[in-house]
Coordinates of C-alpha atoms and ligand atoms in Angstrom, one line a residue:
M1 CA -5.4 62.3 -32.1
L2 CA -2.5 60.0 -31.8
T3 CA -2.3 57.9 -28.6
L4 CA -1.2 54.8 -27.0
S5 CA -3.3 51.9 -26.8
S6 CA -5.4 51.6 -23.6
A7 CA -3.4 48.3 -22.9
A8 CA 0.4 50.3 -23.9
E9 CA -0.7 52.4 -20.8
S10 CA -0.7 50.5 -18.3
I11 CA 2.7 49.0 -19.2
L12 CA 5.8 49.1 -17.4
Q13 CA 9.9 48.6 -17.8
S14 CA 10.1 45.7 -15.8
E15 CA 11.4 45.9 -12.2
I16 CA 14.0 43.7 -13.2
R17 CA 15.2 46.2 -15.5
V18 CA 14.8 49.1 -13.7
M19 CA 17.2 48.1 -10.8
S20 CA 19.3 46.8 -13.5
V21 CA 20.1 50.3 -14.6
E22 CA 20.0 51.3 -11.0
C23 CA 23.1 49.7 -10.7
E24 CA 24.9 50.4 -13.8
K25 CA 25.0 54.1 -12.7
V26 CA 27.1 53.4 -9.6
H27 CA 28.8 50.3 -10.9
G28 CA 28.0 47.9 -8.5
I29 CA 27.1 44.4 -8.6
N30 CA 24.0 43.0 -10.4
L31 CA 22.3 40.4 -8.7
A32 CA 18.6 42.0 -9.9
Q33 CA 18.9 40.1 -13.1
G34 CA 19.4 36.2 -14.3
V35 CA 21.2 37.1 -16.4
C36 CA 22.7 33.9 -16.1
D37 CA 26.1 34.4 -16.8
T38 CA 27.5 30.8 -16.2
E39 CA 29.7 28.8 -19.3
V40 CA 27.7 27.7 -22.6
P41 CA 28.5 24.2 -22.1
T42 CA 31.2 23.3 -25.6
P43 CA 28.7 21.4 -27.1
V44 CA 26.4 23.5 -27.0
R45 CA 28.6 26.9 -28.3
A46 CA 30.3 24.5 -31.2
A47 CA 27.0 22.4 -33.0
A48 CA 25.2 26.6 -33.1
W49 CA 28.8 27.6 -34.4
H50 CA 29.2 25.0 -37.1
A51 CA 25.3 25.4 -38.0
M52 CA 25.4 29.2 -38.7
E53 CA 29.0 28.4 -40.7
Y54 CA 27.4 25.2 -42.5
G55 CA 24.4 26.9 -44.2
L56 CA 21.3 26.4 -41.8
N57 CA 20.4 30.0 -41.5
S58 CA 16.9 29.9 -43.0
Y59 CA 13.5 29.8 -41.5
T60 CA 12.5 26.4 -40.0
R61 CA 10.0 24.3 -39.5
L62 CA 7.4 26.5 -37.5
D63 CA 7.2 23.9 -34.6
G64 CA 11.3 23.9 -34.8
I65 CA 13.6 21.3 -36.6
P66 CA 12.8 17.5 -35.9
L67 CA 16.3 16.7 -34.8
L68 CA 15.7 19.7 -31.7
R69 CA 11.9 18.0 -31.4
N70 CA 12.8 14.3 -30.8
A71 CA 15.2 15.2 -28.2
I72 CA 13.0 17.3 -26.8
A73 CA 10.5 14.1 -26.9
K74 CA 13.6 12.3 -25.3
H75 CA 14.0 13.8 -22.9
V76 CA 10.7 14.8 -21.8
L77 CA 10.2 11.0 -20.9
E78 CA 13.5 10.5 -20.1
H79 CA 13.4 14.0 -17.7
N80 CA 9.9 14.8 -17.1
G81 CA 7.9 11.7 -17.0
I82 CA 5.4 12.8 -20.2
T83 CA 5.6 11.0 -23.4
A84 CA 5.3 13.3 -26.4
D85 CA 5.2 12.5 -30.3
P86 CA 7.7 15.1 -31.8
E87 CA 5.7 15.0 -34.7
T88 CA 2.4 16.7 -33.0
E89 CA 2.3 17.7 -29.5
V90 CA 6.2 18.7 -29.2
I91 CA 6.8 22.9 -30.1
V92 CA 10.6 24.7 -30.1
T93 CA 9.3 28.3 -29.2
S94 CA 11.1 31.7 -29.3
G95 CA 11.8 31.0 -25.2
A96 CA 10.0 30.1 -22.7
T97 CA 8.4 33.9 -22.5
G98 CA 7.4 32.9 -26.4
A99 CA 5.7 29.6 -25.6
F100 CA 3.4 31.2 -23.0
Y101 CA 2.2 34.7 -25.0
C102 CA 1.3 31.7 -27.8
A103 CA -0.4 29.3 -25.4
C104 CA -2.3 31.9 -23.9
L105 CA -2.9 33.5 -27.1
A106 CA -4.7 30.2 -28.5
L107 CA -6.0 28.7 -25.7
L108 CA -8.3 31.5 -23.7
N109 CA -9.9 34.0 -24.7
E110 CA -10.9 38.0 -23.4
G111 CA -11.8 38.2 -19.9
D112 CA -10.8 34.2 -18.9
E113 CA -9.7 34.8 -14.8
V114 CA -5.7 32.6 -14.7
I115 CA -5.6 31.6 -11.1
V116 CA -1.1 33.0 -10.6
F117 CA 0.2 31.5 -7.3
E118 CA 1.8 35.2 -5.2
P119 CA 5.4 36.3 -5.5
Y120 CA 5.1 35.2 -8.8
Y121 CA 7.2 36.1 -12.2
D122 CA 6.1 39.8 -13.5
Y123 CA 6.3 38.4 -17.3
H124 CA 3.2 35.7 -16.1
V125 CA 1.1 38.4 -15.0
N126 CA 2.1 40.8 -17.4
T127 CA 1.5 39.0 -20.3
L128 CA -2.2 37.8 -18.9
E129 CA -2.7 41.3 -18.6
S130 CA -1.5 42.4 -22.0
L131 CA -4.1 40.1 -23.8
K132 CA -6.8 41.2 -21.4
L133 CA -7.1 38.2 -19.4
K134 CA -7.8 38.4 -15.2
P135 CA -5.3 37.0 -13.4
V136 CA -6.5 35.9 -9.9
Y137 CA -3.7 35.7 -6.9
L138 CA -3.5 33.1 -4.7
Q139 CA -0.9 33.6 -1.9
L140 CA 2.4 31.3 -1.1
E141 CA 3.0 31.1 2.6
P142 CA 6.4 31.5 3.6
P143 CA 9.0 29.5 4.7
N144 CA 7.2 26.7 3.0
W145 CA 5.3 28.8 0.1
S146 CA 2.7 26.6 0.8
F147 CA -1.3 27.3 -0.8
S148 CA -4.9 26.4 1.1
V149 CA -6.8 24.5 -1.3
D150 CA -9.9 26.2 0.5
E151 CA -8.1 29.7 -0.9
L152 CA -7.7 28.0 -4.2
E153 CA -11.7 26.4 -4.1
R154 CA -12.7 30.4 -2.9
V155 CA -11.4 32.7 -6.0
T156 CA -11.9 30.0 -8.6
T157 CA -15.7 32.0 -10.3
R158 CA -17.5 30.5 -13.5
R159 CA -15.3 32.2 -15.7
T160 CA -11.8 30.4 -13.7
R161 CA -10.2 29.0 -17.3
A162 CA -6.5 27.8 -16.2
I163 CA -3.3 28.3 -14.0
V164 CA -0.1 29.0 -14.1
V165 CA 2.2 26.8 -12.1
N166 CA 5.7 27.2 -11.7
T167 CA 8.2 25.0 -10.9
P168 CA 10.5 25.6 -9.2
A169 CA 9.6 29.3 -9.1
N170 CA 11.5 32.4 -9.6
P171 CA 10.5 34.3 -7.0
C172 CA 10.8 32.0 -4.1
G173 CA 12.4 29.4 -5.1
K174 CA 8.9 26.0 -4.6
V175 CA 9.1 23.4 -5.9
F176 CA 4.8 22.1 -5.7
G177 CA 5.4 18.7 -4.3
L178 CA 3.2 15.4 -5.7
S179 CA 0.0 15.3 -2.7
E180 CA 0.0 19.5 -3.9
L181 CA 0.6 19.2 -7.9
E182 CA -2.2 16.6 -7.0
K183 CA -4.5 18.9 -6.1
I184 CA -4.3 21.4 -7.8
A185 CA -4.5 18.5 -10.4
A186 CA -8.1 17.4 -9.0
W187 CA -9.3 21.4 -8.7
A188 CA -7.9 21.8 -12.5
E189 CA -9.9 18.4 -12.8
A190 CA -13.3 19.9 -11.4
N191 CA -13.4 22.9 -12.6
D192 CA -11.9 21.7 -16.1
T193 CA -9.0 24.4 -16.5
F194 CA -5.9 24.4 -18.5
I195 CA -2.7 23.9 -15.9
L196 CA 0.2 26.4 -17.9
T197 CA 3.6 25.3 -16.5
D198 CA 6.4 26.9 -16.3
E199 CA 9.3 24.6 -15.3
I200 CA 12.5 26.5 -16.6
Y201 CA 14.3 25.9 -13.4
E202 CA 13.0 22.6 -13.2
H203 CA 16.8 21.7 -13.8
F204 CA 18.0 23.9 -10.1
V205 CA 16.4 21.8 -7.6
Y206 CA 18.4 21.4 -4.5
D207 CA 18.3 19.5 -0.8
H208 CA 15.9 16.6 -1.1
H209 CA 13.0 18.0 -3.2
R210 CA 12.7 16.4 -6.4
H211 CA 11.4 17.9 -10.0
I212 CA 7.9 16.5 -11.2
S213 CA 5.9 17.7 -14.0
P214 CA 2.0 18.7 -13.4
G215 CA 1.1 16.7 -17.0
S216 CA 3.2 13.8 -15.6
L217 CA 0.4 13.1 -13.6
P218 CA -2.9 11.0 -14.6
A219 CA -5.0 12.1 -16.5
M220 CA -3.3 16.1 -16.8
R221 CA -1.8 15.5 -19.6
E222 CA -4.9 16.7 -22.8
R223 CA -4.8 20.0 -20.1
T224 CA -1.3 21.3 -19.4
V225 CA 0.0 22.3 -20.9
T226 CA 4.1 22.2 -20.2
I227 CA 6.4 25.0 -21.3
S228 CA 10.1 25.7 -20.4
G229 CA 13.8 25.9 -22.2
F230 CA 16.9 26.2 -22.2
S231 CA 17.7 29.2 -21.2
K232 CA 19.0 29.0 -18.0
V233 CA 20.5 25.1 -18.2
F234 CA 22.5 25.6 -21.0
S235 CA 23.1 29.2 -20.5
V236 CA 21.4 30.7 -23.2
T237 CA 19.4 33.8 -22.1
G238 CA 20.0 35.8 -25.5
W239 CA 19.7 32.7 -27.3
R240 CA 15.4 32.5 -27.4
V241 CA 15.3 29.0 -28.0
G242 CA 12.0 26.9 -25.0
Y243 CA 9.5 24.5 -26.3
M244 CA 6.8 23.3 -24.6
V245 CA 4.7 19.7 -25.1
V246 CA 0.9 19.9 -25.4
A247 CA -1.5 17.3 -26.8
P248 CA -2.1 17.7 -30.6
Q249 CA -5.6 19.4 -30.0
W250 CA -4.2 23.0 -29.1
A251 CA -0.7 22.3 -30.5
T252 CA -2.1 23.1 -34.0
A253 CA -3.4 26.5 -33.5
I254 CA -0.6 27.3 -30.4
G255 CA 2.4 27.0 -33.3
Y256 CA 0.1 28.6 -36.2
Y257 CA 0.2 31.8 -33.4
H258 CA 4.1 31.0 -32.6
D259 CA 4.3 31.7 -36.5
L260 CA 2.5 34.5 -35.8
V261 CA 4.7 36.1 -33.5
Y262 CA 7.8 34.7 -34.2
I263 CA 8.0 32.7 -37.8
C264 CA 10.9 29.8 -35.4
A265 CA 12.9 30.3 -33.3
P266 CA 17.1 31.2 -34.6
A267 CA 17.7 28.1 -36.4
P268 CA 21.5 28.0 -35.8
L269 CA 21.1 27.9 -32.5
Q270 CA 18.1 24.8 -32.3
M271 CA 21.2 22.8 -33.4
G272 CA 23.1 23.8 -30.9
C273 CA 20.4 23.4 -28.1
A274 CA 19.9 19.2 -29.6
A275 CA 23.5 18.8 -29.5
G276 CA 23.0 19.4 -25.6
L277 CA 19.8 16.9 -25.0
D278 CA 21.7 14.7 -27.4
E279 CA 25.5 14.9 -25.8
L280 CA 25.3 16.1 -22.1
G281 CA 24.4 13.3 -20.4
P282 CA 23.7 13.3 -16.1
S283 CA 26.9 14.0 -14.8
F284 CA 26.1 17.7 -16.9
Y285 CA 23.0 17.9 -14.9
N286 CA 24.4 17.3 -11.6
S287 CA 27.7 19.4 -11.6
L288 CA 25.2 22.0 -12.7
R289 CA 22.9 21.6 -9.3
D290 CA 25.5 21.3 -7.0
E291 CA 27.4 24.4 -9.2
Y292 CA 24.4 26.3 -7.9
D293 CA 23.6 24.6 -4.8
R294 CA 26.8 25.9 -3.7
K295 CA 26.4 29.0 -4.9
R296 CA 22.8 28.9 -2.9
H297 CA 24.8 27.9 -0.3
L298 CA 27.0 30.8 -0.5
I299 CA 24.0 34.0 -1.1
C300 CA 21.8 33.0 1.6
D301 CA 24.8 32.7 3.8
A302 CA 26.0 36.2 3.0
L303 CA 22.5 37.0 3.7
N304 CA 22.0 35.7 6.9
A305 CA 25.2 37.1 7.8
A306 CA 23.8 40.7 7.4
G307 CA 21.6 40.6 8.8
L308 CA 18.5 40.1 6.0
T309 CA 17.6 36.6 7.0
A310 CA 16.8 34.2 3.3
Y311 CA 13.7 31.9 2.7
E312 CA 15.9 29.2 1.6
P313 CA 15.5 28.3 -1.8
Q314 CA 14.4 24.5 -2.7
G315 CA 15.1 25.1 -6.8
A316 CA 15.6 27.5 -9.2
Y317 CA 18.7 30.3 -8.2
Y318 CA 17.1 33.0 -6.4
V319 CA 16.2 34.0 -2.7
L320 CA 13.7 36.5 -0.8
A321 CA 15.7 37.9 2.2
D322 CA 13.1 39.3 5.2
S323 CA 14.6 42.6 4.7
S324 CA 12.6 44.3 7.2
R325 CA 15.5 45.5 8.8
L326 CA 16.8 48.0 6.2
P327 CA 14.6 51.5 6.2
G328 CA 12.1 52.1 3.4
A329 CA 8.3 52.0 3.9
T330 CA 8.8 50.1 0.6
S331 CA 10.5 47.5 -0.7
K332 CA 12.0 49.5 -3.5
Q333 CA 13.1 52.1 -1.0
K334 CA 15.0 49.4 1.3
A335 CA 16.3 48.0 -2.6
M336 CA 17.6 51.6 -3.0
Y337 CA 18.9 51.6 0.2
L338 CA 21.1 48.1 0.0
L339 CA 22.0 49.7 -3.1
E340 CA 23.4 52.8 -2.2
Q341 CA 25.2 51.0 1.1
T342 CA 26.8 47.5 -0.9
G343 CA 26.4 48.4 -4.2
V344 CA 24.7 44.8 -4.7
A345 CA 21.5 45.1 -6.6
S346 CA 18.0 43.2 -5.8
V347 CA 14.3 43.3 -6.5
P348 CA 11.7 45.2 -4.4
G349 CA 9.0 42.3 -3.4
E350 CA 6.6 44.1 -4.5
S351 CA 7.3 43.8 -7.8
C352 CA 5.6 39.9 -7.1
Y353 CA 2.5 40.7 -5.1
Q354 CA -0.7 42.5 -7.1
G355 CA -1.4 43.5 -3.0
R356 CA 0.4 43.3 0.1
G357 CA 2.9 40.9 1.0
G358 CA 6.3 41.5 -0.6
E359 CA 7.3 45.4 1.2
N360 CA 10.2 43.3 3.1
L361 CA 11.1 41.0 0.7
L362 CA 14.3 41.3 -2.0
R363 CA 14.6 39.3 -4.4
F364 CA 19.1 38.4 -5.1
C365 CA 19.8 36.3 -7.7
F366 CA 22.6 33.5 -7.5
A367 CA 23.1 33.2 -11.3
K368 CA 26.6 34.8 -11.5
K369 CA 30.2 33.8 -11.6
D370 CA 31.6 32.8 -8.3
Y371 CA 34.3 36.1 -8.4
D372 CA 31.5 38.4 -8.4
L373 CA 29.1 36.8 -6.1
Q374 CA 31.7 36.1 -3.9
Q375 CA 31.8 40.4 -4.3
A376 CA 28.3 40.4 -3.8
C377 CA 28.6 38.6 0.2
K378 CA 32.0 41.2 0.8
R379 CA 29.9 43.6 0.0
L380 CA 27.0 42.6 2.2
A381 CA 28.8 42.3 5.2
K382 CA 30.0 45.7 5.3
L383 CA 25.9 46.4 5.5
K384 CA 25.6 48.0 8.5
L385 CA 22.0 47.7 10.6
Ligands
LIG1 N1 10.5 31.4 -17.1 C1 10.7 32.1 -16.0 C2 9.5 31.1 -14.4 C3 11.9 32.8 -15.9 O1 12.2 33.0 -14.0 C4 12.4 33.4 -17.0 C5 13.7 34.0 -16.8 O2 13.9 34.5 -15.9 C6 12.2 32.9 -17.8 C7 10.7 32.2 -18.0 C8 12.7 33.0 -19.6 O3 12.4 31.6 -20.0 P1 13.0 31.7 -21.7 O4 14.8 32.7 -21.6 O5 13.1 30.5 -22.3 O6 12.1 32.8 -22.5

């Protein structure tokens, strides 16, 4: 008899996509998905177009074109405080998603335990599960999304092989501070584990918070896989270009897996991203942050006024809101109620938790054009609670 694989039996469509479909049905405003529909910077677009037009349309080296690897090495040195050899320690990947997948394939064994902070980004958990790795959860406590080292020790076992750090975090916006990262680093060293960091939102950091790469901490470089990408910073989620910085003893196998699954990231789009890194200076990153900070205030004010108390995010471009005042026993019911009443789609918090914790939370994405975000805020103002 033909059957699905045993792993496929538990794979579900992501709740983000489910809510996007529901949103489409009512022609609503989709604050569920982080599609990032802001402008693509001109140098990025122009260089990709030029590369396509002038024939850079074939496979590239499995770890990416030299121009982009060099630009990434320069960027991570200046921005993240990480020294990386572009020949042996930088891999251009098919998005941060491809980087995370290939790192897990190359570094972890079936049954290994991987610590994941809750609320989590569901792709991390689904990737681990699809590889028969075991996510072990550690809750971050609102409003600051702090964690306890005692709890981290308590969930650690002989099988713990890695921890996933997403900073700034999706969905709660947490930006891990230096003392927190030092605690994680000390724990990782004591337990001899990898640190898989997803830093895709590193340029979206607000107020006094500062992005710190775990891989820049002393002695962490060897055990840390630093993952980032261009989807968010250049608003090119559909291009599928990301990267990782990783010690050479891990890079070769990870690169081979990347070759196996994706062959390479799209060639002309790599050129676009390289031009972006080379040509866009601090003023680009500062104005991007200011633009999103403005959007952050807009959505948080609208949510608070509507009675959905916002946990103001420190980074990234999502906000979790306490939706206990909405009717419904589950966050899915609350999200559906909100969609029916206002036409604004959000993501149920339960999709970011394994156990309890998310039932009163909804996630709103504010990576939207101003007009759409303003319309969403107007609709939220009509909510009667
Ligand atoms: N990592 C996190 C935490 C995300 O929120 C997302 C997208 O929402 C991604 C990775 C996807 O990145 P990429 O498009 O580079 O695969």
